[in-house]
Amino acid sequence: MSSRPSVRSARSQGSVLSVRLVVRTFSELCITVGALIVLFVAYVLLWTGVKATDAAEGEIETLHSRWAQEPVALSPGPSPSPYRDGKPFATLHIPRFGSGWEWPVLENTEARTLQKGLGHYSGTARPGERGNFAVAGHRRTYGDPFKDFPRLRPGDAVIVNDGTTWFTYRVAKEPYRTVPTDTAVVDPVPRRSGFEGPGRYLTLTTCEPEWGSSHRLIAWAHLDATRPVSEGRPPALTG
């Protein structure tokens, strides 16, 4: 009879120890998962940004070096050479995003291309051409080039430099929200842009919401002015 309380006590202590072990294991697992999440967020926010910034600066240096070393190529004939996949061909400036905001524009919109800068929708117009020069960029991660996209307002300048000419476009309306399958936004006369006929247009696209990709934000602009590079930077960049 006297042994029963001891057995019950031992069983009770064993149950308590088991519960404590489960709780401790679960707590350690939560801490580990939390640490991994923090590391992943740090990678997304910091490391991809550092890599993208370095890559973008390298692409811009490549452009400037090429433009300086190949002056003859800066006078294109009637049939300019096609852009090379994944290679830079212009720089883009948006004063609304800051005086030092400058990103390279590379050919195509593949994921690896957008990790180094902005991507040109292959098949759309070249800068200054009749049609629609369409460009995509990340809203967040990989340098956050279009982080401030919602701040764009009618009349804002978007300036493209292809090594021979500065092309100054002017934003036509506030950013438009749509779905990724709405490819008509990069048509020669983009749908819902308000443009009524053929012209020289520019389309910028990025993800929406800020940390998601369920939708897209679109900004349209029309060509306002051109200026030879030999005459210096355009007023929109110096004013």
PDB file of C-alpha atoms in Angstrom:
ATOM      1  CA  MET A   1       0.000   0.000   0.000  1.00  0.00           C
ATOM      2  CA  SER A   2       2.726   2.464   0.851  1.00  0.00           C
ATOM      3  CA  SER A   3       4.334   2.131  -2.617  1.00  0.00           C
ATOM      4  CA  ARG A   4       1.347   3.414  -4.583  1.00  0.00           C
ATOM      5  CA  PRO A   5       1.890   7.147  -3.838  1.00  0.00           C
ATOM      6  CA  SER A   6       5.492   6.788  -4.950  1.00  0.00           C
ATOM      7  CA  VAL A   7       4.460   5.198  -8.249  1.00  0.00           C
ATOM      8  CA  ARG A   8       1.876   7.914  -8.822  1.00  0.00           C
ATOM      9  CA  SER A   9       4.397  10.581  -7.900  1.00  0.00           C
ATOM     10  CA  ALA A  10       6.971   9.106 -10.285  1.00  0.00           C
ATOM     11  CA  ARG A  11       4.416   8.974 -13.092  1.00  0.00           C
ATOM     12  CA  SER A  12       3.388  12.558 -12.380  1.00  0.00           C
ATOM     13  CA  GLN A  13       6.979  13.731 -12.391  1.00  0.00           C
ATOM     14  CA  GLY A  14       7.574  11.832 -15.621  1.00  0.00           C
ATOM     15  CA  SER A  15       4.595  13.543 -17.258  1.00  0.00           C
ATOM     16  CA  VAL A  16       5.810  16.949 -16.123  1.00  0.00           C
ATOM     17  CA  LEU A  17       9.288  16.235 -17.502  1.00  0.00           C
ATOM     18  CA  SER A  18       7.793  15.098 -20.806  1.00  0.00           C
ATOM     19  CA  VAL A  19       5.726  18.266 -21.082  1.00  0.00           C
ATOM     20  CA  ARG A  20       8.739  20.389 -20.237  1.00  0.00           C
ATOM     21  CA  LEU A  21      10.792  18.576 -22.874  1.00  0.00           C
ATOM     22  CA  VAL A  22       8.129  19.161 -25.512  1.00  0.00           C
ATOM     23  CA  VAL A  23       7.806  22.831 -24.556  1.00  0.00           C
ATOM     24  CA  ARG A  24      11.560  23.327 -24.548  1.00  0.00           C
ATOM     25  CA  THR A  25      11.958  21.569 -27.905  1.00  0.00           C
ATOM     26  CA  PHE A  26       9.134  23.624 -29.409  1.00  0.00           C
ATOM     27  CA  SER A  27      10.642  26.844 -28.012  1.00  0.00           C
ATOM     28  CA  GLU A  28      14.052  26.014 -29.464  1.00  0.00           C
ATOM     29  CA  LEU A  29      12.445  25.208 -32.804  1.00  0.00           C
ATOM     30  CA  CYS A  30      10.605  28.557 -32.790  1.00  0.00           C
ATOM     31  CA  ILE A  31      13.850  30.387 -31.989  1.00  0.00           C
ATOM     32  CA  THR A  32      15.641  28.578 -34.819  1.00  0.00           C
ATOM     33  CA  VAL A  33      12.847  29.327 -37.304  1.00  0.00           C
ATOM     34  CA  GLY A  34      12.750  32.947 -36.132  1.00  0.00           C
ATOM     35  CA  ALA A  35      16.495  33.289 -36.618  1.00  0.00           C
ATOM     36  CA  LEU A  36      16.234  31.825 -40.125  1.00  0.00           C
ATOM     37  CA  ILE A  37      13.437  34.266 -40.974  1.00  0.00           C
ATOM     38  CA  VAL A  38      15.529  37.198 -39.719  1.00  0.00           C
ATOM     39  CA  LEU A  39      18.499  36.013 -41.778  1.00  0.00           C
ATOM     40  CA  PHE A  40      16.317  35.603 -44.862  1.00  0.00           C
ATOM     41  CA  VAL A  41      14.836  39.088 -44.452  1.00  0.00           C
ATOM     42  CA  ALA A  42      18.330  40.506 -43.999  1.00  0.00           C
ATOM     43  CA  TYR A  43      19.412  38.731 -47.185  1.00  0.00           C
ATOM     44  CA  VAL A  44      16.429  40.040 -49.161  1.00  0.00           C
ATOM     45  CA  LEU A  45      16.687  43.598 -47.841  1.00  0.00           C
ATOM     46  CA  LEU A  46      20.416  44.068 -47.576  1.00  0.00           C
ATOM     47  CA  TRP A  47      22.463  41.557 -49.496  1.00  0.00           C
ATOM     48  CA  THR A  48      20.390  41.538 -52.700  1.00  0.00           C
ATOM     49  CA  GLY A  49      20.448  45.341 -52.548  1.00  0.00           C
ATOM     50  CA  VAL A  50      24.228  45.434 -52.226  1.00  0.00           C
ATOM     51  CA  LYS A  51      24.650  42.961 -55.082  1.00  0.00           C
ATOM     52  CA  ALA A  52      22.191  44.818 -57.315  1.00  0.00           C
ATOM     53  CA  THR A  53      23.765  48.203 -56.632  1.00  0.00           C
ATOM     54  CA  ASP A  54      27.233  46.883 -57.436  1.00  0.00           C
ATOM     55  CA  ALA A  55      25.923  45.172 -60.569  1.00  0.00           C
ATOM     56  CA  ALA A  56      24.083  48.304 -61.728  1.00  0.00           C
ATOM     57  CA  GLU A  57      27.142  50.482 -61.196  1.00  0.00           C
ATOM     58  CA  GLY A  58      29.195  47.983 -63.164  1.00  0.00           C
ATOM     59  CA  GLU A  59      26.715  48.055 -66.058  1.00  0.00           C
ATOM     60  CA  ILE A  60      26.756  51.874 -66.102  1.00  0.00           C
ATOM     61  CA  GLU A  61      30.568  51.877 -66.130  1.00  0.00           C
ATOM     62  CA  THR A  62      30.469  49.404 -69.014  1.00  0.00           C
ATOM     63  CA  LEU A  63      28.182  51.740 -70.947  1.00  0.00           C
ATOM     64  CA  HIS A  64      30.280  54.840 -70.327  1.00  0.00           C
ATOM     65  CA  SER A  65      33.437  52.997 -71.298  1.00  0.00           C
ATOM     66  CA  ARG A  66      31.852  51.712 -74.503  1.00  0.00           C
ATOM     67  CA  TRP A  67      30.468  55.120 -75.416  1.00  0.00           C
ATOM     68  CA  ALA A  68      33.902  56.687 -74.859  1.00  0.00           C
ATOM     69  CA  GLN A  69      35.793  54.041 -76.853  1.00  0.00           C
ATOM     70  CA  GLU A  70      33.415  53.657 -79.803  1.00  0.00           C
ATOM     71  CA  PRO A  71      32.446  57.163 -80.929  1.00  0.00           C
ATOM     72  CA  VAL A  72      31.762  55.995 -84.494  1.00  0.00           C
ATOM     73  CA  ALA A  73      29.054  53.635 -83.239  1.00  0.00           C
ATOM     74  CA  LEU A  74      27.261  56.588 -81.685  1.00  0.00           C
ATOM     75  CA  SER A  75      25.968  57.693 -85.087  1.00  0.00           C
ATOM     76  CA  PRO A  76      23.559  54.892 -85.980  1.00  0.00           C
ATOM     77  CA  GLY A  77      22.552  54.350 -89.586  1.00  0.00           C
ATOM     78  CA  PRO A  78      19.055  53.704 -90.881  1.00  0.00           C
ATOM     79  CA  SER A  79      19.124  50.159 -89.435  1.00  0.00           C
ATOM     80  CA  PRO A  80      20.729  50.271 -85.966  1.00  0.00           C
ATOM     81  CA  SER A  81      22.110  47.057 -84.543  1.00  0.00           C
ATOM     82  CA  PRO A  82      19.674  45.087 -82.362  1.00  0.00           C
ATOM     83  CA  TYR A  83      20.182  45.181 -78.625  1.00  0.00           C
ATOM     84  CA  ARG A  84      22.010  42.214 -77.126  1.00  0.00           C
ATOM     85  CA  ASP A  85      20.106  40.094 -74.608  1.00  0.00           C
ATOM     86  CA  GLY A  86      20.984  40.946 -71.038  1.00  0.00           C
ATOM     87  CA  LYS A  87      23.324  43.765 -72.054  1.00  0.00           C
ATOM     88  CA  PRO A  88      22.952  47.479 -71.175  1.00  0.00           C
ATOM     89  CA  PHE A  89      22.211  50.053 -73.861  1.00  0.00           C
ATOM     90  CA  ALA A  90      21.002  53.150 -71.969  1.00  0.00           C
ATOM     91  CA  THR A  91      20.658  54.789 -68.578  1.00  0.00           C
ATOM     92  CA  LEU A  92      17.420  56.053 -67.088  1.00  0.00           C
ATOM     93  CA  HIS A  93      17.000  58.988 -64.689  1.00  0.00           C
ATOM     94  CA  ILE A  94      13.934  60.058 -62.686  1.00  0.00           C
ATOM     95  CA  PRO A  95      14.566  63.326 -60.788  1.00  0.00           C
ATOM     96  CA  ARG A  96      11.433  62.758 -58.676  1.00  0.00           C
ATOM     97  CA  PHE A  97      13.285  59.854 -57.016  1.00  0.00           C
ATOM     98  CA  GLY A  98      16.369  61.919 -56.168  1.00  0.00           C
ATOM     99  CA  SER A  99      19.111  63.847 -57.932  1.00  0.00           C
ATOM    100  CA  GLY A 100      21.442  60.843 -58.003  1.00  0.00           C
ATOM    101  CA  TRP A 101      18.871  58.288 -59.150  1.00  0.00           C
ATOM    102  CA  GLU A 102      20.331  56.522 -62.194  1.00  0.00           C
ATOM    103  CA  TRP A 103      19.861  52.932 -63.364  1.00  0.00           C
ATOM    104  CA  PRO A 104      21.057  51.042 -66.428  1.00  0.00           C
ATOM    105  CA  VAL A 105      18.521  49.708 -68.923  1.00  0.00           C
ATOM    106  CA  LEU A 106      19.312  46.219 -70.193  1.00  0.00           C
ATOM    107  CA  GLU A 107      17.712  44.184 -72.956  1.00  0.00           C
ATOM    108  CA  ASN A 108      14.883  41.785 -71.890  1.00  0.00           C
ATOM    109  CA  THR A 109      12.931  41.451 -68.633  1.00  0.00           C
ATOM    110  CA  GLU A 110      14.226  38.086 -67.420  1.00  0.00           C
ATOM    111  CA  ALA A 111      14.733  37.643 -63.675  1.00  0.00           C
ATOM    112  CA  ARG A 112      18.530  37.617 -63.903  1.00  0.00           C
ATOM    113  CA  THR A 113      18.461  40.799 -65.995  1.00  0.00           C
ATOM    114  CA  LEU A 114      16.304  42.655 -63.470  1.00  0.00           C
ATOM    115  CA  GLN A 115      18.832  41.756 -60.772  1.00  0.00           C
ATOM    116  CA  LYS A 116      21.310  44.112 -62.467  1.00  0.00           C
ATOM    117  CA  GLY A 117      19.064  47.017 -63.413  1.00  0.00           C
ATOM    118  CA  LEU A 118      15.945  47.842 -65.393  1.00  0.00           C
ATOM    119  CA  GLY A 119      14.759  45.653 -68.250  1.00  0.00           C
ATOM    120  CA  HIS A 120      13.554  46.659 -71.700  1.00  0.00           C
ATOM    121  CA  TYR A 121      10.526  44.757 -72.983  1.00  0.00           C
ATOM    122  CA  SER A 122      12.000  43.140 -76.085  1.00  0.00           C
ATOM    123  CA  GLY A 123      10.044  44.040 -79.184  1.00  0.00           C
ATOM    124  CA  THR A 124       8.909  47.433 -77.929  1.00  0.00           C
ATOM    125  CA  ALA A 125      10.335  50.669 -79.339  1.00  0.00           C
ATOM    126  CA  ARG A 126      13.836  52.008 -78.782  1.00  0.00           C
ATOM    127  CA  PRO A 127      14.287  55.331 -76.921  1.00  0.00           C
ATOM    128  CA  GLY A 128      12.876  58.208 -78.957  1.00  0.00           C
ATOM    129  CA  GLU A 129      11.355  55.945 -81.588  1.00  0.00           C
ATOM    130  CA  ARG A 130       7.761  56.128 -82.722  1.00  0.00           C
ATOM    131  CA  GLY A 131       5.948  53.544 -80.633  1.00  0.00           C
ATOM    132  CA  ASN A 132       6.232  52.558 -76.974  1.00  0.00           C
ATOM    133  CA  PHE A 133       9.595  52.207 -75.215  1.00  0.00           C
ATOM    134  CA  ALA A 134       8.630  49.910 -72.292  1.00  0.00           C
ATOM    135  CA  VAL A 135      10.779  49.248 -69.215  1.00  0.00           C
ATOM    136  CA  ALA A 136      10.306  47.071 -66.101  1.00  0.00           C
ATOM    137  CA  GLY A 137      11.978  47.252 -62.697  1.00  0.00           C
ATOM    138  CA  HIS A 138      11.771  45.801 -59.201  1.00  0.00           C
ATOM    139  CA  ARG A 139       9.715  47.705 -56.639  1.00  0.00           C
ATOM    140  CA  ARG A 140      11.521  46.027 -53.742  1.00  0.00           C
ATOM    141  CA  THR A 141      14.650  43.849 -53.457  1.00  0.00           C
ATOM    142  CA  TYR A 142      17.620  44.047 -55.803  1.00  0.00           C
ATOM    143  CA  GLY A 143      18.268  47.673 -55.042  1.00  0.00           C
ATOM    144  CA  ASP A 144      14.612  48.795 -54.845  1.00  0.00           C
ATOM    145  CA  PRO A 145      14.866  50.849 -58.061  1.00  0.00           C
ATOM    146  CA  PHE A 146      11.117  51.581 -58.233  1.00  0.00           C
ATOM    147  CA  LYS A 147      10.451  51.790 -54.481  1.00  0.00           C
ATOM    148  CA  ASP A 148       8.992  55.295 -54.878  1.00  0.00           C
ATOM    149  CA  PHE A 149       6.975  54.479 -57.993  1.00  0.00           C
ATOM    150  CA  PRO A 150       3.635  55.649 -56.454  1.00  0.00           C
ATOM    151  CA  ARG A 151       5.118  59.147 -56.050  1.00  0.00           C
ATOM    152  CA  LEU A 152       5.178  59.742 -59.801  1.00  0.00           C
ATOM    153  CA  ARG A 153       2.941  62.609 -60.869  1.00  0.00           C
ATOM    154  CA  PRO A 154       1.841  64.125 -64.190  1.00  0.00           C
ATOM    155  CA  GLY A 155       4.605  66.268 -65.655  1.00  0.00           C
ATOM    156  CA  ASP A 156       7.464  64.425 -63.939  1.00  0.00           C
ATOM    157  CA  ALA A 157      10.495  63.935 -66.162  1.00  0.00           C
ATOM    158  CA  VAL A 158      11.810  60.480 -67.090  1.00  0.00           C
ATOM    159  CA  ILE A 159      15.108  60.887 -68.949  1.00  0.00           C
ATOM    160  CA  VAL A 160      16.890  58.301 -71.074  1.00  0.00           C
ATOM    161  CA  ASN A 161      20.484  58.528 -72.310  1.00  0.00           C
ATOM    162  CA  ASP A 162      21.528  56.129 -75.077  1.00  0.00           C
ATOM    163  CA  GLY A 163      25.018  57.558 -75.471  1.00  0.00           C
ATOM    164  CA  THR A 164      24.142  59.924 -78.314  1.00  0.00           C
ATOM    165  CA  THR A 165      20.952  61.622 -77.169  1.00  0.00           C
ATOM    166  CA  TRP A 166      19.107  62.646 -74.032  1.00  0.00           C
ATOM    167  CA  PHE A 167      15.397  61.800 -74.389  1.00  0.00           C
ATOM    168  CA  THR A 168      13.144  63.635 -71.931  1.00  0.00           C
ATOM    169  CA  TYR A 169       9.725  62.071 -71.449  1.00  0.00           C
ATOM    170  CA  ARG A 170       6.940  63.577 -69.339  1.00  0.00           C
ATOM    171  CA  VAL A 171       4.617  61.430 -67.202  1.00  0.00           C
ATOM    172  CA  ALA A 172       1.039  61.724 -68.450  1.00  0.00           C
ATOM    173  CA  LYS A 173      -0.953  60.572 -65.410  1.00  0.00           C
ATOM    174  CA  GLU A 174      -0.603  59.042 -61.948  1.00  0.00           C
ATOM    175  CA  PRO A 175       0.354  55.345 -61.813  1.00  0.00           C
ATOM    176  CA  TYR A 176      -2.311  52.917 -62.974  1.00  0.00           C
ATOM    177  CA  ARG A 177      -2.949  49.598 -61.152  1.00  0.00           C
ATOM    178  CA  THR A 178      -3.626  46.462 -63.176  1.00  0.00           C
ATOM    179  CA  VAL A 179      -2.959  42.703 -63.284  1.00  0.00           C
ATOM    180  CA  PRO A 180       0.181  40.981 -64.662  1.00  0.00           C
ATOM    181  CA  THR A 181      -1.734  39.519 -67.625  1.00  0.00           C
ATOM    182  CA  ASP A 182      -2.693  42.989 -68.895  1.00  0.00           C
ATOM    183  CA  THR A 183      -0.026  43.083 -71.596  1.00  0.00           C
ATOM    184  CA  ALA A 184      -1.853  45.794 -73.544  1.00  0.00           C
ATOM    185  CA  VAL A 185      -0.190  48.374 -71.284  1.00  0.00           C
ATOM    186  CA  VAL A 186       2.979  48.018 -73.397  1.00  0.00           C
ATOM    187  CA  ASP A 187       1.223  48.151 -76.783  1.00  0.00           C
ATOM    188  CA  PRO A 188       2.470  50.779 -79.288  1.00  0.00           C
ATOM    189  CA  VAL A 189      -0.516  52.875 -78.182  1.00  0.00           C
ATOM    190  CA  PRO A 190      -0.906  51.552 -74.625  1.00  0.00           C
ATOM    191  CA  ARG A 191      -4.411  50.740 -73.437  1.00  0.00           C
ATOM    192  CA  ARG A 192      -5.865  53.063 -70.764  1.00  0.00           C
ATOM    193  CA  SER A 193      -2.925  55.448 -71.125  1.00  0.00           C
ATOM    194  CA  GLY A 194      -5.122  58.223 -72.454  1.00  0.00           C
ATOM    195  CA  PHE A 195      -3.020  58.476 -75.616  1.00  0.00           C
ATOM    196  CA  GLU A 196      -5.328  58.635 -78.603  1.00  0.00           C
ATOM    197  CA  GLY A 197      -3.016  57.679 -81.447  1.00  0.00           C
ATOM    198  CA  PRO A 198       0.512  56.723 -82.465  1.00  0.00           C
ATOM    199  CA  GLY A 199       3.329  58.698 -80.878  1.00  0.00           C
ATOM    200  CA  ARG A 200       6.613  58.407 -79.046  1.00  0.00           C
ATOM    201  CA  TYR A 201       5.760  56.946 -75.663  1.00  0.00           C
ATOM    202  CA  LEU A 202       7.438  55.385 -72.636  1.00  0.00           C
ATOM    203  CA  THR A 203       5.914  52.840 -70.239  1.00  0.00           C
ATOM    204  CA  LEU A 204       7.327  51.957 -66.817  1.00  0.00           C
ATOM    205  CA  THR A 205       6.068  48.882 -64.935  1.00  0.00           C
ATOM    206  CA  THR A 206       6.681  47.492 -61.454  1.00  0.00           C
ATOM    207  CA  CYS A 207       5.094  45.193 -58.872  1.00  0.00           C
ATOM    208  CA  GLU A 208       2.123  46.014 -56.655  1.00  0.00           C
ATOM    209  CA  PRO A 209       1.712  45.823 -53.671  1.00  0.00           C
ATOM    210  CA  GLU A 210       5.081  46.991 -52.415  1.00  0.00           C
ATOM    211  CA  TRP A 211       6.122  43.566 -51.091  1.00  0.00           C
ATOM    212  CA  GLY A 212       4.008  41.454 -53.426  1.00  0.00           C
ATOM    213  CA  SER A 213       3.444  40.730 -57.088  1.00  0.00           C
ATOM    214  CA  SER A 214      -0.300  40.093 -57.472  1.00  0.00           C
ATOM    215  CA  HIS A 215      -0.694  43.308 -59.473  1.00  0.00           C
ATOM    216  CA  ARG A 216       1.333  45.832 -61.451  1.00  0.00           C
ATOM    217  CA  LEU A 217       1.736  49.596 -61.321  1.00  0.00           C
ATOM    218  CA  ILE A 218       2.072  51.330 -64.664  1.00  0.00           C
ATOM    219  CA  ALA A 219       3.278  54.831 -65.544  1.00  0.00           C
ATOM    220  CA  TRP A 220       3.028  56.266 -69.056  1.00  0.00           C
ATOM    221  CA  ALA A 221       4.938  59.195 -70.496  1.00  0.00           C
ATOM    222  CA  HIS A 222       5.278  60.934 -73.845  1.00  0.00           C
ATOM    223  CA  LEU A 223       8.441  62.264 -75.473  1.00  0.00           C
ATOM    224  CA  ASP A 224       8.798  65.950 -74.642  1.00  0.00           C
ATOM    225  CA  ALA A 225      12.305  66.892 -75.836  1.00  0.00           C
ATOM    226  CA  THR A 226      15.584  65.542 -77.184  1.00  0.00           C
ATOM    227  CA  ARG A 227      19.096  66.884 -76.740  1.00  0.00           C
ATOM    228  CA  PRO A 228      22.419  65.689 -78.175  1.00  0.00           C
ATOM    229  CA  VAL A 229      24.761  64.405 -75.488  1.00  0.00           C
ATOM    230  CA  SER A 230      27.409  66.757 -76.875  1.00  0.00           C
ATOM    231  CA  GLU A 231      25.313  69.709 -75.672  1.00  0.00           C
ATOM    232  CA  GLY A 232      25.346  68.593 -72.046  1.00  0.00           C
ATOM    233  CA  ARG A 233      22.726  67.339 -69.648  1.00  0.00           C
ATOM    234  CA  PRO A 234      19.106  68.372 -70.212  1.00  0.00           C
ATOM    235  CA  PRO A 235      17.444  71.071 -68.048  1.00  0.00           C
ATOM    236  CA  ALA A 236      15.374  68.469 -66.189  1.00  0.00           C
ATOM    237  CA  LEU A 237      18.603  67.074 -64.720  1.00  0.00           C
ATOM    238  CA  THR A 238      20.357  70.374 -64.057  1.00  0.00           C
ATOM    239  CA  GLY A 239      17.503  72.599 -62.882  1.00  0.00           C
TER     240      GLY A 239
END
